[in-house]
Amino acid sequence: MVNVGINGFGRIGRNVLRAALGRTDFQVVAVNDLTDSRTLAHLLKYDSLAGTLAAQVEALTAGWWWTAGRSACFHSGIRRRSPGAAPA
């Protein structure tokens, strides 16, 4: 399985994560974005074009994760402007 990180959680980043929910060949393990985790969780759960996400999305103080019977995707609030500056 390939681990994928998403840099930027706009329309494309959220769609990539939604697509990953239905796949078994890759999983999203990190999201880097400047927005706070509560807003990111809300935008993922309630999308005006894709509809409401059936998977659980929970905002936490240190970030957020979703569960869909698979590993969690975690946003640590790194908020790096450069993806190379994010810790490995």
PDB file of C-alpha atoms in Angstrom:
ATOM      1  CA  MET A   1       0.000   0.000   0.000  1.00  0.00           C
ATOM      2  CA  VAL A   2       1.257   3.469  -0.896  1.00  0.00           C
ATOM      3  CA  ASN A   3       1.104   6.219   1.729  1.00  0.00           C
ATOM      4  CA  VAL A   4       0.137   9.631   0.337  1.00  0.00           C
ATOM      5  CA  GLY A   5       0.367  13.130   1.816  1.00  0.00           C
ATOM      6  CA  ILE A   6      -1.856  15.958   0.597  1.00  0.00           C
ATOM      7  CA  ASN A   7      -0.431  19.475   0.478  1.00  0.00           C
ATOM      8  CA  GLY A   8      -3.404  21.839   0.470  1.00  0.00           C
ATOM      9  CA  PHE A   9      -6.935  20.801   1.370  1.00  0.00           C
ATOM     10  CA  GLY A  10      -8.966  22.766  -1.166  1.00  0.00           C
ATOM     11  CA  ARG A  11     -11.419  21.216  -3.615  1.00  0.00           C
ATOM     12  CA  ILE A  12      -8.824  18.869  -5.147  1.00  0.00           C
ATOM     13  CA  GLY A  13      -7.257  17.816  -1.845  1.00  0.00           C
ATOM     14  CA  ARG A  14     -10.644  16.983  -0.322  1.00  0.00           C
ATOM     15  CA  ASN A  15     -11.660  15.021  -3.425  1.00  0.00           C
ATOM     16  CA  VAL A  16      -8.429  13.013  -3.292  1.00  0.00           C
ATOM     17  CA  LEU A  17      -9.120  12.120   0.332  1.00  0.00           C
ATOM     18  CA  ARG A  18     -12.728  11.152  -0.468  1.00  0.00           C
ATOM     19  CA  ALA A  19     -11.483   8.951  -3.325  1.00  0.00           C
ATOM     20  CA  ALA A  20      -8.947   7.303  -1.007  1.00  0.00           C
ATOM     21  CA  LEU A  21     -11.766   6.097   1.247  1.00  0.00           C
ATOM     22  CA  GLY A  22     -12.888   3.679  -1.431  1.00  0.00           C
ATOM     23  CA  ARG A  23      -9.413   2.432  -2.387  1.00  0.00           C
ATOM     24  CA  THR A  24      -7.197  -0.257  -0.930  1.00  0.00           C
ATOM     25  CA  ASP A  25      -4.011   0.460  -2.928  1.00  0.00           C
ATOM     26  CA  PHE A  26      -3.207   3.782  -1.229  1.00  0.00           C
ATOM     27  CA  GLN A  27      -4.086   5.695   1.913  1.00  0.00           C
ATOM     28  CA  VAL A  28      -3.781   9.329   2.942  1.00  0.00           C
ATOM     29  CA  VAL A  29      -1.564   9.580   6.012  1.00  0.00           C
ATOM     30  CA  ALA A  30      -1.013  13.349   6.256  1.00  0.00           C
ATOM     31  CA  VAL A  31      -2.664  16.604   5.252  1.00  0.00           C
ATOM     32  CA  ASN A  32      -0.810  19.929   5.261  1.00  0.00           C
ATOM     33  CA  ASP A  33      -2.956  23.064   5.202  1.00  0.00           C
ATOM     34  CA  LEU A  34      -2.923  26.544   6.735  1.00  0.00           C
ATOM     35  CA  THR A  35      -6.564  26.341   7.885  1.00  0.00           C
ATOM     36  CA  ASP A  36      -7.518  25.198  11.394  1.00  0.00           C
ATOM     37  CA  SER A  37      -8.520  21.572  11.903  1.00  0.00           C
ATOM     38  CA  ARG A  38     -12.137  22.333  12.873  1.00  0.00           C
ATOM     39  CA  THR A  39     -12.788  24.100   9.561  1.00  0.00           C
ATOM     40  CA  LEU A  40     -11.024  21.351   7.584  1.00  0.00           C
ATOM     41  CA  ALA A  41     -13.147  18.664   9.247  1.00  0.00           C
ATOM     42  CA  HIS A  42     -16.333  20.597   8.463  1.00  0.00           C
ATOM     43  CA  LEU A  43     -15.343  21.152   4.821  1.00  0.00           C
ATOM     44  CA  LEU A  44     -14.579  17.451   4.416  1.00  0.00           C
ATOM     45  CA  LYS A  45     -17.815  16.287   6.039  1.00  0.00           C
ATOM     46  CA  TYR A  46     -20.174  18.758   4.311  1.00  0.00           C
ATOM     47  CA  ASP A  47     -19.274  19.371   0.676  1.00  0.00           C
ATOM     48  CA  SER A  48     -21.630  21.468  -1.480  1.00  0.00           C
ATOM     49  CA  LEU A  49     -20.844  19.432  -4.624  1.00  0.00           C
ATOM     50  CA  ALA A  50     -20.041  15.937  -3.340  1.00  0.00           C
ATOM     51  CA  GLY A  51     -22.623  15.934  -0.547  1.00  0.00           C
ATOM     52  CA  THR A  52     -22.274  14.816   3.060  1.00  0.00           C
ATOM     53  CA  LEU A  53     -19.507  12.303   3.743  1.00  0.00           C
ATOM     54  CA  ALA A  54     -20.847   9.094   5.290  1.00  0.00           C
ATOM     55  CA  ALA A  55     -17.622   8.422   7.238  1.00  0.00           C
ATOM     56  CA  GLN A  56     -17.152   9.838  10.715  1.00  0.00           C
ATOM     57  CA  VAL A  57     -15.127  13.061  10.854  1.00  0.00           C
ATOM     58  CA  GLU A  58     -14.041  14.352  14.245  1.00  0.00           C
ATOM     59  CA  ALA A  59     -12.178  17.588  15.005  1.00  0.00           C
ATOM     60  CA  LEU A  60      -9.685  17.339  17.863  1.00  0.00           C
ATOM     61  CA  THR A  61      -7.565  19.966  19.567  1.00  0.00           C
ATOM     62  CA  ALA A  62      -4.357  18.602  18.039  1.00  0.00           C
ATOM     63  CA  GLY A  63      -5.881  17.953  14.624  1.00  0.00           C
ATOM     64  CA  TRP A  64      -8.525  15.721  13.088  1.00  0.00           C
ATOM     65  CA  TRP A  65      -8.995  12.259  11.774  1.00  0.00           C
ATOM     66  CA  TRP A  66     -11.676  10.298   9.983  1.00  0.00           C
ATOM     67  CA  THR A  67     -12.505   6.655  10.381  1.00  0.00           C
ATOM     68  CA  ALA A  68     -14.048   4.448   7.748  1.00  0.00           C
ATOM     69  CA  GLY A  69     -13.000   1.035   8.982  1.00  0.00           C
ATOM     70  CA  ARG A  70      -9.392   1.840   8.004  1.00  0.00           C
ATOM     71  CA  SER A  71      -6.397   3.718   9.296  1.00  0.00           C
ATOM     72  CA  ALA A  72      -6.956   7.307  10.365  1.00  0.00           C
ATOM     73  CA  CYS A  73      -5.888  10.381   8.447  1.00  0.00           C
ATOM     74  CA  PHE A  74      -4.357  12.874  10.870  1.00  0.00           C
ATOM     75  CA  HIS A  75      -3.889  16.618  10.528  1.00  0.00           C
ATOM     76  CA  SER A  76      -1.399  17.716  13.133  1.00  0.00           C
ATOM     77  CA  GLY A  77      -1.785  21.439  12.578  1.00  0.00           C
ATOM     78  CA  ILE A  78       1.734  21.639  11.149  1.00  0.00           C
ATOM     79  CA  ARG A  79       0.693  24.523   8.903  1.00  0.00           C
ATOM     80  CA  ARG A  80       3.847  24.652   6.813  1.00  0.00           C
ATOM     81  CA  ARG A  81       3.884  26.875   3.763  1.00  0.00           C
ATOM     82  CA  SER A  82       6.443  24.577   2.152  1.00  0.00           C
ATOM     83  CA  PRO A  83       5.724  20.822   2.042  1.00  0.00           C
ATOM     84  CA  GLY A  84       9.445  20.132   2.387  1.00  0.00           C
ATOM     85  CA  ALA A  85       9.386  21.807   5.807  1.00  0.00           C
ATOM     86  CA  ALA A  86       6.870  19.302   7.217  1.00  0.00           C
ATOM     87  CA  PRO A  87       8.390  16.594   9.432  1.00  0.00           C
ATOM     88  CA  ALA A  88       8.771  13.163   7.830  1.00  0.00           C
TER      89      ALA A  88
END
